[in-house]
PDB file of C-alpha atoms in Angstrom:
ATOM      1  CA  UNK N   1     -36.566  12.489  24.810  1.00 48.00           C
ATOM      2  CA  UNK N   2     -33.134  13.466  24.930  1.00 47.00           C
ATOM      3  CA  UNK N   3     -30.229  10.887  23.442  1.00 47.00           C
ATOM      4  CA  UNK N   4     -28.391   9.497  25.263  1.00 47.00           C
ATOM      5  CA  UNK N   5     -24.673  10.159  23.375  1.00 46.00           C
ATOM      6  CA  UNK N   6     -23.661  11.331  19.550  1.00 47.00           C
ATOM      7  CA  UNK N   7     -25.755   9.808  16.450  1.00 43.00           C
ATOM      8  CA  UNK N   8     -23.609   6.803  15.384  1.00 43.00           C
ATOM      9  CA  UNK N   9     -22.713   8.236  11.860  1.00 55.00           C
ATOM     10  CA  UNK N  10     -23.266   5.683   8.909  1.00 59.00           C
ATOM     11  CA  UNK N  11     -19.757   4.713   7.719  1.00 54.00           C
ATOM     12  CA  UNK N  12     -19.259   5.999   3.458  1.00 63.00           C
ATOM     13  CA  UNK N  13     -18.902   3.692   1.613  1.00 68.00           C
ATOM     14  CA  UNK N  14     -15.246   4.894   0.917  1.00 69.00           C
ATOM     15  CA  UNK N  15     -13.530   4.383   4.411  1.00 72.00           C
ATOM     16  CA  UNK N  16     -15.538   0.712   4.518  1.00 73.00           C
ATOM     17  CA  UNK N  17     -13.415   0.591   1.317  1.00 73.00           C
ATOM     18  CA  UNK N  18      -9.703   1.909   3.210  1.00 76.00           C
ATOM     19  CA  UNK N  19     -10.663  -0.724   6.345  1.00 77.00           C
ATOM     20  CA  UNK N  20     -11.520  -3.750   4.276  1.00 76.00           C
ATOM     21  CA  UNK N  21      -7.790  -3.038   2.875  1.00 80.00           C
ATOM     22  CA  UNK N  22      -6.402  -2.885   5.875  1.00 80.00           C
ATOM     23  CA  UNK N  23      -7.196  -5.530   7.280  1.00 80.00           C
ATOM     24  CA  UNK N  24      -6.017  -7.738   4.414  1.00 82.00           C
ATOM     25  CA  UNK N  25      -3.141  -5.647   4.043  1.00 84.00           C
ATOM     26  CA  UNK N  26      -2.189  -6.472   7.816  1.00 83.00           C
ATOM     27  CA  UNK N  27      -3.529 -10.146   7.620  1.00 83.00           C
ATOM     28  CA  UNK N  28      -1.189 -10.544   4.761  1.00 85.00           C
ATOM     29  CA  UNK N  29       1.759  -8.552   5.700  1.00 78.00           C
ATOM     30  CA  UNK N  30       3.706  -9.829   2.168  1.00 89.00           C
ATOM     31  CA  UNK N  31       2.969  -8.861  -1.298  1.00 93.00           C
ATOM     32  CA  UNK N  32       3.889  -9.570  -4.650  1.00 97.00           C
ATOM     33  CA  UNK N  33       5.393  -6.697  -6.251  1.00 98.00           C
ATOM     34  CA  UNK N  34       5.584  -6.316  -9.882  1.00 98.00           C
ATOM     35  CA  UNK N  35       7.765  -4.310 -11.647  1.00 98.00           C
ATOM     36  CA  UNK N  36       7.975  -3.680 -15.027  1.00 97.00           C
ATOM     37  CA  UNK N  37      11.720  -5.062 -16.497  1.00 96.00           C
ATOM     38  CA  UNK N  38      13.980  -2.968 -19.514  1.00 94.00           C
ATOM     39  CA  UNK N  39      12.404  -5.897 -21.969  1.00 95.00           C
ATOM     40  CA  UNK N  40       9.283  -4.781 -20.915  1.00 96.00           C
ATOM     41  CA  UNK N  41       8.385  -8.385 -19.385  1.00 96.00           C
ATOM     42  CA  UNK N  42       6.508  -7.736 -15.885  1.00 97.00           C
ATOM     43  CA  UNK N  43       8.378  -9.042 -12.787  1.00 97.00           C
ATOM     44  CA  UNK N  44       7.556 -10.616  -9.308  1.00 97.00           C
ATOM     45  CA  UNK N  45       8.799 -11.353  -5.825  1.00 97.00           C
ATOM     46  CA  UNK N  46       7.822 -10.849  -2.628  1.00 95.00           C
ATOM     47  CA  UNK N  47       8.058  -8.495  -0.058  1.00 95.00           C
ATOM     48  CA  UNK N  48       7.260  -7.284   3.329  1.00 90.00           C
ATOM     49  CA  UNK N  49       4.789  -4.275   4.310  1.00 87.00           C
ATOM     50  CA  UNK N  50       6.830  -2.039   6.091  1.00 86.00           C
ATOM     51  CA  UNK N  51       5.295  -1.085   9.915  1.00 76.00           C
ATOM     52  CA  UNK N  52       1.840  -3.863   9.500  1.00 52.00           C
ATOM     53  CA  UNK N  53       0.124  -0.393   7.316  1.00 55.00           C
ATOM     54  CA  UNK N  54      -1.208   1.380   5.065  1.00 65.00           C
ATOM     55  CA  UNK N  55      -2.606   5.252   5.323  1.00 66.00           C
ATOM     56  CA  UNK N  56      -2.593   5.423   1.658  1.00 74.00           C
ATOM     57  CA  UNK N  57       0.884   4.706   0.457  1.00 86.00           C
ATOM     58  CA  UNK N  58       2.741   0.935   1.190  1.00 91.00           C
ATOM     59  CA  UNK N  59       6.118   1.137   1.911  1.00 92.00           C
ATOM     60  CA  UNK N  60       9.069  -1.820   1.575  1.00 94.00           C
ATOM     61  CA  UNK N  61      12.276  -1.707   1.766  1.00 95.00           C
ATOM     62  CA  UNK N  62      15.536  -2.642  -0.451  1.00 96.00           C
ATOM     63  CA  UNK N  63      18.967  -2.412  -1.543  1.00 95.00           C
ATOM     64  CA  UNK N  64      19.766   1.375  -3.253  1.00 95.00           C
ATOM     65  CA  UNK N  65      21.638  -1.442  -5.809  1.00 95.00           C
ATOM     66  CA  UNK N  66      18.437  -3.935  -6.425  1.00 96.00           C
ATOM     67  CA  UNK N  67      16.968  -4.671 -10.291  1.00 96.00           C
ATOM     68  CA  UNK N  68      13.636  -3.243  -8.697  1.00 97.00           C
ATOM     69  CA  UNK N  69      15.250  -0.249  -8.225  1.00 96.00           C
ATOM     70  CA  UNK N  70      16.442   0.861 -11.680  1.00 96.00           C
ATOM     71  CA  UNK N  71      13.308  -1.205 -13.067  1.00 98.00           C
ATOM     72  CA  UNK N  72      11.122   1.865 -11.188  1.00 98.00           C
ATOM     73  CA  UNK N  73      13.584   4.214 -11.818  1.00 96.00           C
ATOM     74  CA  UNK N  74      12.881   2.907 -15.884  1.00 96.00           C
ATOM     75  CA  UNK N  75       8.803   3.064 -15.496  1.00 97.00           C
ATOM     76  CA  UNK N  76       7.505   4.140 -12.458  1.00 97.00           C
ATOM     77  CA  UNK N  77       4.075   1.911 -12.469  1.00 97.00           C
ATOM     78  CA  UNK N  78       4.078  -0.992 -10.077  1.00 98.00           C
ATOM     79  CA  UNK N  79       1.445  -3.994  -8.696  1.00 98.00           C
ATOM     80  CA  UNK N  80       1.184  -4.909  -5.738  1.00 97.00           C
ATOM     81  CA  UNK N  81      -0.393  -8.061  -4.443  1.00 96.00           C
ATOM     82  CA  UNK N  82      -1.856  -9.240  -1.071  1.00 92.00           C
ATOM     83  CA  UNK N  83      -3.778 -12.756  -0.488  1.00 89.00           C
ATOM     84  CA  UNK N  84      -5.266 -13.434   2.939  1.00 82.00           C
ATOM     85  CA  UNK N  85      -5.966 -17.108   2.444  1.00 76.00           C
ATOM     86  CA  UNK N  86      -7.562 -17.615   6.151  1.00 78.00           C
ATOM     87  CA  UNK N  87      -9.934 -14.344   5.254  1.00 73.00           C
ATOM     88  CA  UNK N  88     -10.248 -15.770   2.379  1.00 78.00           C
ATOM     89  CA  UNK N  89      -9.887 -11.714   0.599  1.00 82.00           C
ATOM     90  CA  UNK N  90      -7.547 -10.834  -2.318  1.00 87.00           C
ATOM     91  CA  UNK N  91      -6.303  -7.242  -2.570  1.00 90.00           C
ATOM     92  CA  UNK N  92      -4.447  -6.150  -6.396  1.00 93.00           C
ATOM     93  CA  UNK N  93      -3.076  -2.441  -5.954  1.00 93.00           C
ATOM     94  CA  UNK N  94      -1.980  -0.761  -8.763  1.00 94.00           C
ATOM     95  CA  UNK N  95       0.611   2.594  -8.085  1.00 93.00           C
ATOM     96  CA  UNK N  96       2.973   4.483  -8.699  1.00 95.00           C
ATOM     97  CA  UNK N  97       6.865   3.778  -7.058  1.00 97.00           C
ATOM     98  CA  UNK N  98       9.451   5.621  -6.822  1.00 97.00           C
ATOM     99  CA  UNK N  99      12.427   5.256  -4.623  1.00 97.00           C
ATOM    100  CA  UNK N 100      12.959   6.788  -1.210  1.00 95.00           C
ATOM    101  CA  UNK N 101      16.728   7.845   0.416  1.00 93.00           C
ATOM    102  CA  UNK N 102      14.916   9.565   3.693  1.00 92.00           C
ATOM    103  CA  UNK N 103      16.649   8.902   7.032  1.00 92.00           C
ATOM    104  CA  UNK N 104      13.559  10.523   8.947  1.00 91.00           C
ATOM    105  CA  UNK N 105      11.644   7.992   6.784  1.00 90.00           C
ATOM    106  CA  UNK N 106      14.046   4.811   7.703  1.00 91.00           C
ATOM    107  CA  UNK N 107      14.165   5.738  11.383  1.00 91.00           C
ATOM    108  CA  UNK N 108      10.609   5.847  10.778  1.00 89.00           C
ATOM    109  CA  UNK N 109       9.977   2.310   8.893  1.00 89.00           C
ATOM    110  CA  UNK N 110      12.767   0.895  10.849  1.00 91.00           C
ATOM    111  CA  UNK N 111      12.733  -2.457  13.070  1.00 89.00           C
ATOM    112  CA  UNK N 112      15.268  -5.004  14.354  1.00 89.00           C
ATOM    113  CA  UNK N 113      14.776  -7.521  11.772  1.00 89.00           C
ATOM    114  CA  UNK N 114      15.928  -5.533   8.919  1.00 92.00           C
ATOM    115  CA  UNK N 115      19.092  -5.933  10.217  1.00 91.00           C
ATOM    116  CA  UNK N 116      19.733  -8.926   9.101  1.00 92.00           C
ATOM    117  CA  UNK N 117      19.361  -7.526   5.460  1.00 91.00           C
ATOM    118  CA  UNK N 118      21.071  -4.418   6.707  1.00 94.00           C
ATOM    119  CA  UNK N 119      23.894  -4.975   8.515  1.00 92.00           C
ATOM    120  CA  UNK N 120      25.143  -1.318   8.867  1.00 92.00           C
ATOM    121  CA  UNK N 121      21.729  -0.745  10.197  1.00 94.00           C
ATOM    122  CA  UNK N 122      19.426   2.536   9.914  1.00 94.00           C
ATOM    123  CA  UNK N 123      22.752   3.702   7.908  1.00 93.00           C
ATOM    124  CA  UNK N 124      23.239   1.124   5.860  1.00 94.00           C
ATOM    125  CA  UNK N 125      24.472   2.738   2.458  1.00 93.00           C
ATOM    126  CA  UNK N 126      22.666   0.191   0.351  1.00 93.00           C
ATOM    127  CA  UNK N 127      19.424   0.929   2.394  1.00 95.00           C
ATOM    128  CA  UNK N 128      16.420   2.657   0.226  1.00 96.00           C
ATOM    129  CA  UNK N 129      12.830   2.758   0.755  1.00 95.00           C
ATOM    130  CA  UNK N 130      10.348   2.531  -2.176  1.00 96.00           C
ATOM    131  CA  UNK N 131       7.403   4.021  -1.327  1.00 94.00           C
ATOM    132  CA  UNK N 132       3.334   2.628  -4.203  1.00 94.00           C
ATOM    133  CA  UNK N 133       1.229   5.608  -4.407  1.00 90.00           C
ATOM    134  CA  UNK N 134      -1.880   4.256  -4.542  1.00 89.00           C
ATOM    135  CA  UNK N 135      -3.775   5.038  -7.938  1.00 87.00           C
ATOM    136  CA  UNK N 136      -6.597   2.455  -7.767  1.00 88.00           C
ATOM    137  CA  UNK N 137      -6.926  -0.710  -5.895  1.00 88.00           C
ATOM    138  CA  UNK N 138      -9.181  -4.104  -5.899  1.00 87.00           C
ATOM    139  CA  UNK N 139     -10.893  -6.291  -3.714  1.00 82.00           C
ATOM    140  CA  UNK N 140     -12.295  -9.203  -4.579  1.00 80.00           C
ATOM    141  CA  UNK N 141     -14.329 -11.107  -1.330  1.00 75.00           C
ATOM    142  CA  UNK N 142     -14.646 -15.140  -3.101  1.00 74.00           C
ATOM    143  CA  UNK N 143     -17.614 -15.175  -0.082  1.00 73.00           C
ATOM    144  CA  UNK N 144     -19.464 -13.117  -1.989  1.00 73.00           C
ATOM    145  CA  UNK N 145     -19.068 -13.613  -4.901  1.00 69.00           C
ATOM    146  CA  UNK N 146     -17.809  -9.729  -5.010  1.00 70.00           C
ATOM    147  CA  UNK N 147     -15.209  -8.059  -6.298  1.00 73.00           C
ATOM    148  CA  UNK N 148     -14.553  -3.616  -5.779  1.00 73.00           C
ATOM    149  CA  UNK N 149     -13.343  -2.110  -7.851  1.00 70.00           C
ATOM    150  CA  UNK N 150     -11.469   1.560  -5.809  1.00 71.00           C
ATOM    151  CA  UNK N 151     -10.869   4.575  -8.716  1.00 68.00           C
ATOM    152  CA  UNK N 152      -7.963   7.073  -7.674  1.00 65.00           C
ATOM    153  CA  UNK N 153      -8.141   6.068  -4.252  1.00 70.00           C
ATOM    154  CA  UNK N 154      -4.846   7.336  -3.800  1.00 66.00           C
ATOM    155  CA  UNK N 155      -5.699  10.395  -4.929  1.00 64.00           C
ATOM    156  CA  UNK N 156      -8.199  10.407  -2.135  1.00 66.00           C
ATOM    157  CA  UNK N 157      -5.679   9.324   0.468  1.00 68.00           C
ATOM    158  CA  UNK N 158      -3.462  11.037  -0.243  1.00 65.00           C
ATOM    159  CA  UNK N 159      -5.193  14.091   0.712  1.00 66.00           C
ATOM    160  CA  UNK N 160      -6.615  12.660   4.091  1.00 64.00           C
ATOM    161  CA  UNK N 161      -3.352  12.704   5.003  1.00 62.00           C
ATOM    162  CA  UNK N 162      -2.529  16.472   4.807  1.00 62.00           C
ATOM    163  CA  UNK N 163      -5.418  17.158   6.546  1.00 55.00           C
ATOM    164  CA  UNK N 164      -4.907  21.014   5.092  1.00 38.00           C
ATOM    165  CA  UNK N 165      -8.659  22.753   4.509  1.00 38.00           C
ATOM    166  CA  UNK N 166      -7.421  22.907   0.609  1.00 36.00           C
ATOM    167  CA  UNK N 167      -6.570  19.186  -0.195  1.00 37.00           C
ATOM    168  CA  UNK N 168      -9.791  18.479   1.253  1.00 35.00           C
ATOM    169  CA  UNK N 169     -10.877  15.220  -0.259  1.00 34.00           C
ATOM    170  CA  UNK N 170     -13.470  14.914  -3.405  1.00 32.00           C
ATOM    171  CA  UNK N 171     -16.155  12.799  -2.895  1.00 33.00           C
ATOM    172  CA  UNK N 172     -16.254   9.399  -4.966  1.00 31.00           C
ATOM    173  CA  UNK N 173     -19.535   7.182  -6.085  1.00 33.00           C
ATOM    174  CA  UNK N 174     -19.750   4.378  -4.351  1.00 36.00           C
ATOM    175  CA  UNK N 175     -17.441   1.580  -5.425  1.00 35.00           C
ATOM    176  CA  UNK N 176     -18.662  -0.432  -8.260  1.00 39.00           C
ATOM    177  CA  UNK N 177     -19.579  -4.326  -7.097  1.00 42.00           C
ATOM    178  CA  UNK N 178     -20.602  -7.091  -8.890  1.00 41.00           C
ATOM    179  CA  UNK N 179     -19.067 -11.032  -9.963  1.00 38.00           C
ATOM    180  CA  UNK N 180     -15.513 -12.066  -9.615  1.00 35.00           C
ATOM    181  CA  UNK N 181     -14.224 -13.435 -12.159  1.00 35.00           C
TER     182      UNK N 181
END
């Protein structure tokens, strides 16, 4: 007997976890973005994730003269935390941030809501982007009393975005789960 249509492949564990990350980020939209101040103290502030998405990098808009841009230049290590209270899911993302002044990327990320902060529009001289290259993520699900650690996630996602054969991602071990603390 012939099969009707291609066999559905089982979703890889990393793909399932990336899908969960996207869902939480999209639902939450606003993150608590934490940098390290020059005195070593942690500073957090709410920031909206641009384009409602997550493609392996997180993108935010800021003023080029904002204190967080200097903090990023001094110490690129940041944390971005999302809370989707409705879905009862939480994500903590660690990575390296950089301040980006790229007109093409601004064009891609721009939306009319940003004009409230940047009256000069896409060409506002104060407009800068922050890119967070993800290193690891932790996803909490209180309903199942579990936490998943995703180590090296950013490298895998970055390689997948390139699409080049020589950059194919390594196989990751399945995410670890366990009771949340």
